[in-house]
Amino acid sequence: MPIRSSGTTKGRGEGESNKLLIIGENINSSSKKILQALQEQDAAFLLNLAKEQVAAGANMIDINAAKRLEHEKGDLEWLVKVIQAEMEVPICLDCTEAEALEAGLKVHKGKAMINSVCKDRVRLETILPLAAQYKASVVALAMSEENIPSTVEERLQISLELIKTIREYGVPDTDIYIDPLVFPVAVDTDNAQKTLTLIREIKGTFPQVRTIIGLSNISYGLPKRDLINAVFLSIARYAGLDAALLNPFEKKVLTLLKATELLLGNDEYCRNYLVSYRKRELA
C-alpha cells in the first residue's frame, strides 16, 4: 500500500486551505549525505528519508539536485519517480532550470510545486509556461535578478509585479506562493518584523494568494535554533503564513505549531493536538 501524506496530490482543497502546508526540506544536495546518495543513486536511503519526513508531519517533500548541475535533469526525474513509486505525496521541485523542471513535472503524479521564480524576465518566461501547462503551484521570491531589496516597500512592490505577471500566464491566485524572504535576526533584529509585515500586506491585498517562507534562515548564527524557529513560525502563522519549508524532525517546531493551530481555531475540538499528545509526539 502506498503511504499517504496528510496533504494531497490533488492540491489544497477547501478543507485544507486553513492548514499550514509543511514542506520537508531535507532532500537537498547541499547536504553531503544527500549529494553522495544522488551520486550513488541510493534510492533506498532517499525514499526512507522522504517517508520519515512525512511521518514527522510533512505534507510535501522538497527535492533539490542543484549541486549536480550537469545531472540535475536526470536526478530530478529519478527522485520524483523513486519517491512517488511508494508514496502519495506531492513534491516541490527546487530548481530554476526549465529543462530540468520539465523532466520532473512530466513524471510527477498530482499537483507539483515549482520553487522558484523571481523578478527575472528569462526565468519567468521559461518557467511560468511550465507552471501553466502542468498546473503546478509557483513560489515567487520577493527579489529581482539584480538585488534583494532591503525594505518592505521594495519587496512589496516586486511581489505585486510578480503576482500580476504570474496571473497573466493563467496561474490562479491559489497557486501563487509569495516568499517575502527571511533573513537572520542575528544580522538585523528587524528582519523578522520585515517578513511578518510583508506577509500581512500580501494577505490583506490578495487574500487568495499564498505566502511561504524558508523557516531556518531566521535563526542562522544563533544558539537553540529550534526554539527561535518554533516561535517565529507561530507568529508568522498568526500573520497569515500559508506554507513553510522546514525540517520536520525539529520536534519543538511542530509541537508549537500544533498548539498554534489549536489556538487559531484550525483544530476542531482540539482533535489533532490531543491525538499528538496520546501518541507522545509533543516535545
PDB file of C-alpha atoms in Angstrom:
ATOM      1  CA  MET A   1       0.000   0.000   0.000  1.00  0.00           C
ATOM      2  CA  PRO A   2       1.376   3.465  -0.894  1.00  0.00           C
ATOM      3  CA  ILE A   3       1.998   5.765   2.047  1.00  0.00           C
ATOM      4  CA  ARG A   4      -0.348   8.735   2.141  1.00  0.00           C
ATOM      5  CA  SER A   5       0.754  12.115   3.427  1.00  0.00           C
ATOM      6  CA  SER A   6      -1.605  14.320   5.377  1.00  0.00           C
ATOM      7  CA  GLY A   7      -1.621  16.568   2.323  1.00  0.00           C
ATOM      8  CA  THR A   8      -2.937  15.621  -1.102  1.00  0.00           C
ATOM      9  CA  THR A   9      -1.522  15.083  -4.553  1.00  0.00           C
ATOM     10  CA  LYS A  10      -4.546  16.947  -5.939  1.00  0.00           C
ATOM     11  CA  GLY A  11      -3.634  20.274  -4.362  1.00  0.00           C
ATOM     12  CA  ARG A  12      -5.142  22.105  -1.447  1.00  0.00           C
ATOM     13  CA  GLY A  13      -8.923  21.907  -1.297  1.00  0.00           C
ATOM     14  CA  GLU A  14     -11.325  23.987   0.738  1.00  0.00           C
ATOM     15  CA  GLY A  15     -10.940  21.740   3.748  1.00  0.00           C
ATOM     16  CA  GLU A  16      -7.190  22.212   3.758  1.00  0.00           C
ATOM     17  CA  SER A  17      -6.910  25.915   2.980  1.00  0.00           C
ATOM     18  CA  ASN A  18      -6.769  26.842   6.668  1.00  0.00           C
ATOM     19  CA  LYS A  19      -3.908  24.445   7.444  1.00  0.00           C
ATOM     20  CA  LEU A  20      -0.246  25.273   7.166  1.00  0.00           C
ATOM     21  CA  LEU A  21       1.433  23.442   4.291  1.00  0.00           C
ATOM     22  CA  ILE A  22       4.577  21.841   5.707  1.00  0.00           C
ATOM     23  CA  ILE A  23       7.287  21.162   3.118  1.00  0.00           C
ATOM     24  CA  GLY A  24      10.098  18.850   4.238  1.00  0.00           C
ATOM     25  CA  GLU A  25      13.449  20.406   3.319  1.00  0.00           C
ATOM     26  CA  ASN A  26      15.839  17.520   3.953  1.00  0.00           C
ATOM     27  CA  ILE A  27      16.433  16.134   0.450  1.00  0.00           C
ATOM     28  CA  ASN A  28      18.806  18.885  -0.606  1.00  0.00           C
ATOM     29  CA  SER A  29      22.039  18.265  -2.484  1.00  0.00           C
ATOM     30  CA  SER A  30      23.815  20.947  -0.432  1.00  0.00           C
ATOM     31  CA  SER A  31      24.000  18.225   2.235  1.00  0.00           C
ATOM     32  CA  LYS A  32      26.987  15.908   1.791  1.00  0.00           C
ATOM     33  CA  LYS A  33      24.876  12.847   2.621  1.00  0.00           C
ATOM     34  CA  ILE A  34      22.228  13.752   0.040  1.00  0.00           C
ATOM     35  CA  LEU A  35      24.845  14.571  -2.576  1.00  0.00           C
ATOM     36  CA  GLN A  36      26.501  11.192  -2.005  1.00  0.00           C
ATOM     37  CA  ALA A  37      23.139   9.432  -2.206  1.00  0.00           C
ATOM     38  CA  LEU A  38      22.451  11.115  -5.549  1.00  0.00           C
ATOM     39  CA  GLN A  39      25.865  10.209  -6.885  1.00  0.00           C
ATOM     40  CA  GLU A  40      25.369   6.586  -5.858  1.00  0.00           C
ATOM     41  CA  GLN A  41      21.674   6.531  -6.860  1.00  0.00           C
ATOM     42  CA  ASP A  42      20.851   5.254  -3.389  1.00  0.00           C
ATOM     43  CA  ALA A  43      17.083   5.023  -3.818  1.00  0.00           C
ATOM     44  CA  ALA A  44      16.500   3.217  -0.519  1.00  0.00           C
ATOM     45  CA  PHE A  45      18.178   5.954   1.545  1.00  0.00           C
ATOM     46  CA  LEU A  46      16.362   8.824  -0.183  1.00  0.00           C
ATOM     47  CA  LEU A  47      12.978   7.094  -0.152  1.00  0.00           C
ATOM     48  CA  ASN A  48      13.342   6.330   3.549  1.00  0.00           C
ATOM     49  CA  LEU A  49      14.219   9.975   4.243  1.00  0.00           C
ATOM     50  CA  ALA A  50      11.091  11.082   2.376  1.00  0.00           C
ATOM     51  CA  LYS A  51       8.967   8.588   4.354  1.00  0.00           C
ATOM     52  CA  GLU A  52      10.441   9.764   7.654  1.00  0.00           C
ATOM     53  CA  GLN A  53       9.667  13.404   6.834  1.00  0.00           C
ATOM     54  CA  VAL A  54       6.036  12.574   6.039  1.00  0.00           C
ATOM     55  CA  ALA A  55       5.773  10.523   9.226  1.00  0.00           C
ATOM     56  CA  ALA A  56       7.134  13.530  11.161  1.00  0.00           C
ATOM     57  CA  GLY A  57       4.470  15.848   9.730  1.00  0.00           C
ATOM     58  CA  ALA A  58       5.467  16.977   6.217  1.00  0.00           C
ATOM     59  CA  ASN A  59       2.658  17.342   3.660  1.00  0.00           C
ATOM     60  CA  MET A  60       5.030  17.847   0.738  1.00  0.00           C
ATOM     61  CA  ILE A  61       8.659  16.913   0.017  1.00  0.00           C
ATOM     62  CA  ASP A  62      11.161  19.397  -1.411  1.00  0.00           C
ATOM     63  CA  ILE A  63      13.850  17.959  -3.681  1.00  0.00           C
ATOM     64  CA  ASN A  64      16.982  19.838  -4.738  1.00  0.00           C
ATOM     65  CA  ALA A  65      19.688  18.430  -7.003  1.00  0.00           C
ATOM     66  CA  ALA A  66      21.405  21.692  -7.949  1.00  0.00           C
ATOM     67  CA  LYS A  67      24.849  20.653  -6.656  1.00  0.00           C
ATOM     68  CA  ARG A  68      24.988  18.138  -9.509  1.00  0.00           C
ATOM     69  CA  LEU A  69      24.095  20.740 -12.115  1.00  0.00           C
ATOM     70  CA  GLU A  70      25.168  18.647 -15.089  1.00  0.00           C
ATOM     71  CA  HIS A  71      22.987  15.782 -13.817  1.00  0.00           C
ATOM     72  CA  GLU A  72      20.119  17.875 -12.423  1.00  0.00           C
ATOM     73  CA  LYS A  73      17.622  16.956 -15.133  1.00  0.00           C
ATOM     74  CA  GLY A  74      18.122  13.217 -14.684  1.00  0.00           C
ATOM     75  CA  ASP A  75      18.340  13.479 -10.904  1.00  0.00           C
ATOM     76  CA  LEU A  76      15.028  15.345 -10.545  1.00  0.00           C
ATOM     77  CA  GLU A  77      13.187  12.914 -12.804  1.00  0.00           C
ATOM     78  CA  TRP A  78      14.683   9.953 -10.939  1.00  0.00           C
ATOM     79  CA  LEU A  79      13.898  11.393  -7.493  1.00  0.00           C
ATOM     80  CA  VAL A  80      10.249  12.057  -8.370  1.00  0.00           C
ATOM     81  CA  LYS A  81       9.866   8.504  -9.650  1.00  0.00           C
ATOM     82  CA  VAL A  82      11.592   6.980  -6.616  1.00  0.00           C
ATOM     83  CA  ILE A  83       9.517   8.882  -4.062  1.00  0.00           C
ATOM     84  CA  GLN A  84       6.142   8.656  -5.758  1.00  0.00           C
ATOM     85  CA  ALA A  85       6.525   4.976  -6.594  1.00  0.00           C
ATOM     86  CA  GLU A  86       5.746   4.218  -2.949  1.00  0.00           C
ATOM     87  CA  MET A  87       4.221   7.418  -1.563  1.00  0.00           C
ATOM     88  CA  GLU A  88       1.205   9.523  -2.448  1.00  0.00           C
ATOM     89  CA  VAL A  89       2.924  12.779  -1.575  1.00  0.00           C
ATOM     90  CA  PRO A  90       3.275  15.931  -3.715  1.00  0.00           C
ATOM     91  CA  ILE A  91       6.758  17.199  -4.471  1.00  0.00           C
ATOM     92  CA  CYS A  92       8.263  20.673  -4.520  1.00  0.00           C
ATOM     93  CA  LEU A  93      10.823  20.845  -7.336  1.00  0.00           C
ATOM     94  CA  ASP A  94      13.538  23.158  -6.032  1.00  0.00           C
ATOM     95  CA  CYS A  95      15.064  24.134  -9.358  1.00  0.00           C
ATOM     96  CA  THR A  96      15.442  27.175 -11.621  1.00  0.00           C
ATOM     97  CA  GLU A  97      16.371  25.381 -14.865  1.00  0.00           C
ATOM     98  CA  ALA A  98      13.361  24.939 -17.155  1.00  0.00           C
ATOM     99  CA  GLU A  99      14.603  21.760 -18.850  1.00  0.00           C
ATOM    100  CA  ALA A 100      15.285  20.021 -15.548  1.00  0.00           C
ATOM    101  CA  LEU A 101      11.975  21.214 -14.128  1.00  0.00           C
ATOM    102  CA  GLU A 102      10.011  19.851 -17.046  1.00  0.00           C
ATOM    103  CA  ALA A 103      11.687  16.468 -16.690  1.00  0.00           C
ATOM    104  CA  GLY A 104      10.432  16.292 -13.106  1.00  0.00           C
ATOM    105  CA  LEU A 105       6.988  17.696 -13.905  1.00  0.00           C
ATOM    106  CA  LYS A 106       6.413  15.170 -16.691  1.00  0.00           C
ATOM    107  CA  VAL A 107       6.643  12.212 -14.320  1.00  0.00           C
ATOM    108  CA  HIS A 108       5.064  13.850 -11.274  1.00  0.00           C
ATOM    109  CA  LYS A 109       1.721  12.445 -10.127  1.00  0.00           C
ATOM    110  CA  GLY A 110      -0.753  15.066  -8.995  1.00  0.00           C
ATOM    111  CA  LYS A 111      -0.075  18.722  -8.270  1.00  0.00           C
ATOM    112  CA  ALA A 112       3.575  19.725  -8.038  1.00  0.00           C
ATOM    113  CA  MET A 113       5.160  22.925  -6.763  1.00  0.00           C
ATOM    114  CA  ILE A 114       7.891  24.857  -8.567  1.00  0.00           C
ATOM    115  CA  ASN A 115      10.462  26.535  -6.340  1.00  0.00           C
ATOM    116  CA  SER A 116      11.167  29.204  -7.523  1.00  0.00           C
ATOM    117  CA  VAL A 117      10.945  32.309  -9.728  1.00  0.00           C
ATOM    118  CA  CYS A 118      11.858  35.928  -9.080  1.00  0.00           C
ATOM    119  CA  LYS A 119      11.601  39.202 -10.982  1.00  0.00           C
ATOM    120  CA  ASP A 120      13.829  37.916 -13.749  1.00  0.00           C
ATOM    121  CA  ARG A 121      12.487  38.074 -17.311  1.00  0.00           C
ATOM    122  CA  VAL A 122      14.259  34.968 -18.599  1.00  0.00           C
ATOM    123  CA  ARG A 123      13.295  32.828 -15.625  1.00  0.00           C
ATOM    124  CA  LEU A 124       9.678  33.990 -15.730  1.00  0.00           C
ATOM    125  CA  GLU A 125       9.357  33.402 -19.477  1.00  0.00           C
ATOM    126  CA  THR A 126      10.770  29.881 -19.292  1.00  0.00           C
ATOM    127  CA  ILE A 127       9.259  28.620 -16.029  1.00  0.00           C
ATOM    128  CA  LEU A 128       5.772  30.139 -15.927  1.00  0.00           C
ATOM    129  CA  PRO A 129       4.605  28.385 -19.128  1.00  0.00           C
ATOM    130  CA  LEU A 130       5.544  25.091 -17.428  1.00  0.00           C
ATOM    131  CA  ALA A 131       3.551  26.035 -14.337  1.00  0.00           C
ATOM    132  CA  ALA A 132       0.518  26.733 -16.512  1.00  0.00           C
ATOM    133  CA  GLN A 133       0.958  23.614 -18.645  1.00  0.00           C
ATOM    134  CA  TYR A 134       1.372  21.228 -15.715  1.00  0.00           C
ATOM    135  CA  LYS A 135      -0.968  23.154 -13.391  1.00  0.00           C
ATOM    136  CA  ALA A 136       1.793  23.428 -10.782  1.00  0.00           C
ATOM    137  CA  SER A 137       1.893  25.982  -7.982  1.00  0.00           C
ATOM    138  CA  VAL A 138       4.725  28.513  -8.064  1.00  0.00           C
ATOM    139  CA  VAL A 139       6.945  30.005  -5.381  1.00  0.00           C
ATOM    140  CA  ALA A 140       7.888  33.601  -6.235  1.00  0.00           C
ATOM    141  CA  LEU A 141      10.704  35.299  -4.332  1.00  0.00           C
ATOM    142  CA  ALA A 142      10.315  38.989  -3.491  1.00  0.00           C
ATOM    143  CA  MET A 143      13.542  39.896  -5.271  1.00  0.00           C
ATOM    144  CA  SER A 144      14.829  40.846  -8.689  1.00  0.00           C
ATOM    145  CA  GLU A 145      17.661  39.424 -10.746  1.00  0.00           C
ATOM    146  CA  GLU A 146      19.875  42.321  -9.697  1.00  0.00           C
ATOM    147  CA  ASN A 147      19.342  42.527  -5.956  1.00  0.00           C
ATOM    148  CA  ILE A 148      17.479  41.546  -2.819  1.00  0.00           C
ATOM    149  CA  PRO A 149      15.543  44.598  -1.578  1.00  0.00           C
ATOM    150  CA  SER A 150      16.255  45.649   1.988  1.00  0.00           C
ATOM    151  CA  THR A 151      12.965  47.439   2.624  1.00  0.00           C
ATOM    152  CA  VAL A 152       9.432  46.079   2.987  1.00  0.00           C
ATOM    153  CA  GLU A 153       8.176  48.660   0.455  1.00  0.00           C
ATOM    154  CA  GLU A 154      10.549  47.435  -2.263  1.00  0.00           C
ATOM    155  CA  ARG A 155       9.754  43.789  -1.622  1.00  0.00           C
ATOM    156  CA  LEU A 156       6.037  44.518  -1.661  1.00  0.00           C
ATOM    157  CA  GLN A 157       6.300  46.319  -4.994  1.00  0.00           C
ATOM    158  CA  ILE A 158       8.187  43.402  -6.522  1.00  0.00           C
ATOM    159  CA  SER A 159       5.643  40.967  -5.061  1.00  0.00           C
ATOM    160  CA  LEU A 160       2.765  42.891  -6.649  1.00  0.00           C
ATOM    161  CA  GLU A 161       4.531  42.886 -10.022  1.00  0.00           C
ATOM    162  CA  LEU A 162       5.226  39.154  -9.749  1.00  0.00           C
ATOM    163  CA  ILE A 163       1.590  38.366  -8.907  1.00  0.00           C
ATOM    164  CA  LYS A 164       0.440  40.385 -11.943  1.00  0.00           C
ATOM    165  CA  THR A 165       2.887  38.586 -14.250  1.00  0.00           C
ATOM    166  CA  ILE A 166       2.119  35.106 -12.937  1.00  0.00           C
ATOM    167  CA  ARG A 167      -1.613  35.746 -13.343  1.00  0.00           C
ATOM    168  CA  GLU A 168      -1.026  36.646 -16.996  1.00  0.00           C
ATOM    169  CA  TYR A 169       0.184  33.091 -17.599  1.00  0.00           C
ATOM    170  CA  GLY A 170      -3.106  31.705 -16.317  1.00  0.00           C
ATOM    171  CA  VAL A 171      -1.869  30.599 -12.897  1.00  0.00           C
ATOM    172  CA  PRO A 172      -4.657  31.165 -10.320  1.00  0.00           C
ATOM    173  CA  ASP A 173      -4.012  33.124  -7.117  1.00  0.00           C
ATOM    174  CA  THR A 174      -4.366  29.980  -5.008  1.00  0.00           C
ATOM    175  CA  ASP A 175      -1.343  28.507  -6.828  1.00  0.00           C
ATOM    176  CA  ILE A 176       0.858  31.572  -6.264  1.00  0.00           C
ATOM    177  CA  TYR A 177       3.137  31.418  -3.193  1.00  0.00           C
ATOM    178  CA  ILE A 178       4.970  34.654  -2.398  1.00  0.00           C
ATOM    179  CA  ASP A 179       8.176  34.237  -0.398  1.00  0.00           C
ATOM    180  CA  PRO A 180       8.806  37.550   1.430  1.00  0.00           C
ATOM    181  CA  LEU A 181      12.378  36.386   2.149  1.00  0.00           C
ATOM    182  CA  VAL A 182      13.595  35.540   5.633  1.00  0.00           C
ATOM    183  CA  PHE A 183      16.975  36.829   6.774  1.00  0.00           C
ATOM    184  CA  PRO A 184      18.756  36.081  10.064  1.00  0.00           C
ATOM    185  CA  VAL A 185      17.831  38.178  13.069  1.00  0.00           C
ATOM    186  CA  ALA A 186      21.466  37.748  14.131  1.00  0.00           C
ATOM    187  CA  VAL A 187      22.331  40.147  11.302  1.00  0.00           C
ATOM    188  CA  ASP A 188      19.473  42.607  11.906  1.00  0.00           C
ATOM    189  CA  THR A 189      16.846  42.198  14.619  1.00  0.00           C
ATOM    190  CA  ASP A 190      14.319  43.952  12.348  1.00  0.00           C
ATOM    191  CA  ASN A 191      14.470  41.120   9.821  1.00  0.00           C
ATOM    192  CA  ALA A 192      11.673  39.134  11.446  1.00  0.00           C
ATOM    193  CA  GLN A 193       9.365  42.171  11.519  1.00  0.00           C
ATOM    194  CA  LYS A 194      10.017  42.898   7.841  1.00  0.00           C
ATOM    195  CA  THR A 195       8.954  39.387   6.871  1.00  0.00           C
ATOM    196  CA  LEU A 196       5.854  39.478   9.083  1.00  0.00           C
ATOM    197  CA  THR A 197       4.798  42.876   7.738  1.00  0.00           C
ATOM    198  CA  LEU A 198       5.059  41.677   4.141  1.00  0.00           C
ATOM    199  CA  ILE A 199       3.038  38.541   4.918  1.00  0.00           C
ATOM    200  CA  ARG A 200       0.261  40.715   6.363  1.00  0.00           C
ATOM    201  CA  GLU A 201       0.390  43.123   3.404  1.00  0.00           C
ATOM    202  CA  ILE A 202       0.170  40.329   0.815  1.00  0.00           C
ATOM    203  CA  LYS A 203      -2.688  38.563   2.585  1.00  0.00           C
ATOM    204  CA  GLY A 204      -4.547  41.828   3.115  1.00  0.00           C
ATOM    205  CA  THR A 205      -4.292  42.801  -0.554  1.00  0.00           C
ATOM    206  CA  PHE A 206      -4.626  39.377  -2.181  1.00  0.00           C
ATOM    207  CA  PRO A 207      -6.481  37.040   0.209  1.00  0.00           C
ATOM    208  CA  GLN A 208      -6.260  34.068  -2.167  1.00  0.00           C
ATOM    209  CA  VAL A 209      -2.515  34.401  -2.847  1.00  0.00           C
ATOM    210  CA  ARG A 210      -0.427  32.165  -0.581  1.00  0.00           C
ATOM    211  CA  THR A 211       2.646  33.103   1.444  1.00  0.00           C
ATOM    212  CA  ILE A 212       5.614  30.846   2.134  1.00  0.00           C
ATOM    213  CA  ILE A 213       8.926  31.072   3.995  1.00  0.00           C
ATOM    214  CA  GLY A 214      12.143  29.128   4.389  1.00  0.00           C
ATOM    215  CA  LEU A 215      11.961  28.909   8.169  1.00  0.00           C
ATOM    216  CA  SER A 216      15.519  28.067   9.223  1.00  0.00           C
ATOM    217  CA  ASN A 217      17.043  31.277   7.832  1.00  0.00           C
ATOM    218  CA  ILE A 218      15.613  33.294  10.720  1.00  0.00           C
ATOM    219  CA  SER A 219      17.779  31.609  13.370  1.00  0.00           C
ATOM    220  CA  TYR A 220      21.049  31.306  11.447  1.00  0.00           C
ATOM    221  CA  GLY A 221      24.074  32.099  13.615  1.00  0.00           C
ATOM    222  CA  LEU A 222      22.262  31.770  16.950  1.00  0.00           C
ATOM    223  CA  PRO A 223      22.123  29.021  19.606  1.00  0.00           C
ATOM    224  CA  LYS A 224      18.959  26.976  20.261  1.00  0.00           C
ATOM    225  CA  ARG A 225      17.833  27.494  16.695  1.00  0.00           C
ATOM    226  CA  ASP A 226      14.834  25.194  17.017  1.00  0.00           C
ATOM    227  CA  LEU A 227      13.408  27.460  19.741  1.00  0.00           C
ATOM    228  CA  ILE A 228      13.675  30.559  17.553  1.00  0.00           C
ATOM    229  CA  ASN A 229      12.291  28.681  14.548  1.00  0.00           C
ATOM    230  CA  ALA A 230       9.315  27.435  16.565  1.00  0.00           C
ATOM    231  CA  VAL A 231       8.339  30.834  17.929  1.00  0.00           C
ATOM    232  CA  PHE A 232       8.795  32.602  14.602  1.00  0.00           C
ATOM    233  CA  LEU A 233       6.682  30.016  12.788  1.00  0.00           C
ATOM    234  CA  SER A 234       3.851  30.538  15.266  1.00  0.00           C
ATOM    235  CA  ILE A 235       3.989  34.326  14.911  1.00  0.00           C
ATOM    236  CA  ALA A 236       4.175  34.069  11.116  1.00  0.00           C
ATOM    237  CA  ARG A 237       1.213  31.697  11.108  1.00  0.00           C
ATOM    238  CA  TYR A 238      -0.817  34.257  13.042  1.00  0.00           C
ATOM    239  CA  ALA A 239       0.258  36.914  10.499  1.00  0.00           C
ATOM    240  CA  GLY A 240      -1.219  34.814   7.684  1.00  0.00           C
ATOM    241  CA  LEU A 241       1.532  32.421   6.611  1.00  0.00           C
ATOM    242  CA  ASP A 242       0.266  29.564   4.412  1.00  0.00           C
ATOM    243  CA  ALA A 243       3.319  27.352   3.916  1.00  0.00           C
ATOM    244  CA  ALA A 244       6.809  26.761   5.278  1.00  0.00           C
ATOM    245  CA  LEU A 245       9.868  24.927   4.064  1.00  0.00           C
ATOM    246  CA  LEU A 246      11.309  23.417   7.234  1.00  0.00           C
ATOM    247  CA  ASN A 247      12.968  20.469   8.932  1.00  0.00           C
ATOM    248  CA  PRO A 248      10.078  18.285  10.174  1.00  0.00           C
ATOM    249  CA  PHE A 249      12.447  16.488  12.554  1.00  0.00           C
ATOM    250  CA  GLU A 250      12.593  19.616  14.750  1.00  0.00           C
ATOM    251  CA  LYS A 251      10.015  18.323  17.209  1.00  0.00           C
ATOM    252  CA  LYS A 252       9.803  21.585  19.138  1.00  0.00           C
ATOM    253  CA  VAL A 253       8.801  23.432  15.961  1.00  0.00           C
ATOM    254  CA  LEU A 254       5.977  21.031  15.107  1.00  0.00           C
ATOM    255  CA  THR A 255       4.793  20.870  18.713  1.00  0.00           C
ATOM    256  CA  LEU A 256       4.408  24.625  18.959  1.00  0.00           C
ATOM    257  CA  LEU A 257       2.732  24.652  15.549  1.00  0.00           C
ATOM    258  CA  LYS A 258       0.089  22.173  16.753  1.00  0.00           C
ATOM    259  CA  ALA A 259      -0.642  24.439  19.729  1.00  0.00           C
ATOM    260  CA  THR A 260      -0.775  27.458  17.426  1.00  0.00           C
ATOM    261  CA  GLU A 261      -3.264  25.812  15.061  1.00  0.00           C
ATOM    262  CA  LEU A 262      -5.420  24.909  18.042  1.00  0.00           C
ATOM    263  CA  LEU A 263      -5.449  28.479  19.339  1.00  0.00           C
ATOM    264  CA  LEU A 264      -6.157  29.902  15.867  1.00  0.00           C
ATOM    265  CA  GLY A 265      -9.258  27.749  15.607  1.00  0.00           C
ATOM    266  CA  ASN A 266      -7.825  25.431  12.954  1.00  0.00           C
ATOM    267  CA  ASP A 267      -8.066  22.267  15.059  1.00  0.00           C
ATOM    268  CA  GLU A 268     -11.722  21.359  15.582  1.00  0.00           C
ATOM    269  CA  TYR A 269     -12.414  20.026  19.070  1.00  0.00           C
ATOM    270  CA  CYS A 270      -8.606  20.102  19.661  1.00  0.00           C
ATOM    271  CA  ARG A 271      -8.575  16.748  17.866  1.00  0.00           C
ATOM    272  CA  ASN A 272      -5.107  16.931  16.241  1.00  0.00           C
ATOM    273  CA  TYR A 273      -3.486  18.260  19.400  1.00  0.00           C
ATOM    274  CA  LEU A 274      -4.992  15.528  21.576  1.00  0.00           C
ATOM    275  CA  VAL A 275      -4.072  12.780  19.103  1.00  0.00           C
ATOM    276  CA  SER A 276      -0.478  14.026  19.075  1.00  0.00           C
ATOM    277  CA  TYR A 277      -0.458  14.083  22.876  1.00  0.00           C
ATOM    278  CA  ARG A 278      -1.710  10.484  23.112  1.00  0.00           C
ATOM    279  CA  LYS A 279       0.900   9.382  20.584  1.00  0.00           C
ATOM    280  CA  ARG A 280       3.597  11.151  22.653  1.00  0.00           C
ATOM    281  CA  GLU A 281       4.506  13.319  19.672  1.00  0.00           C
ATOM    282  CA  LEU A 282       4.621  16.612  21.578  1.00  0.00           C
ATOM    283  CA  ALA A 283       8.001  17.923  22.653  1.00  0.00           C
TER     284      ALA A 283
END
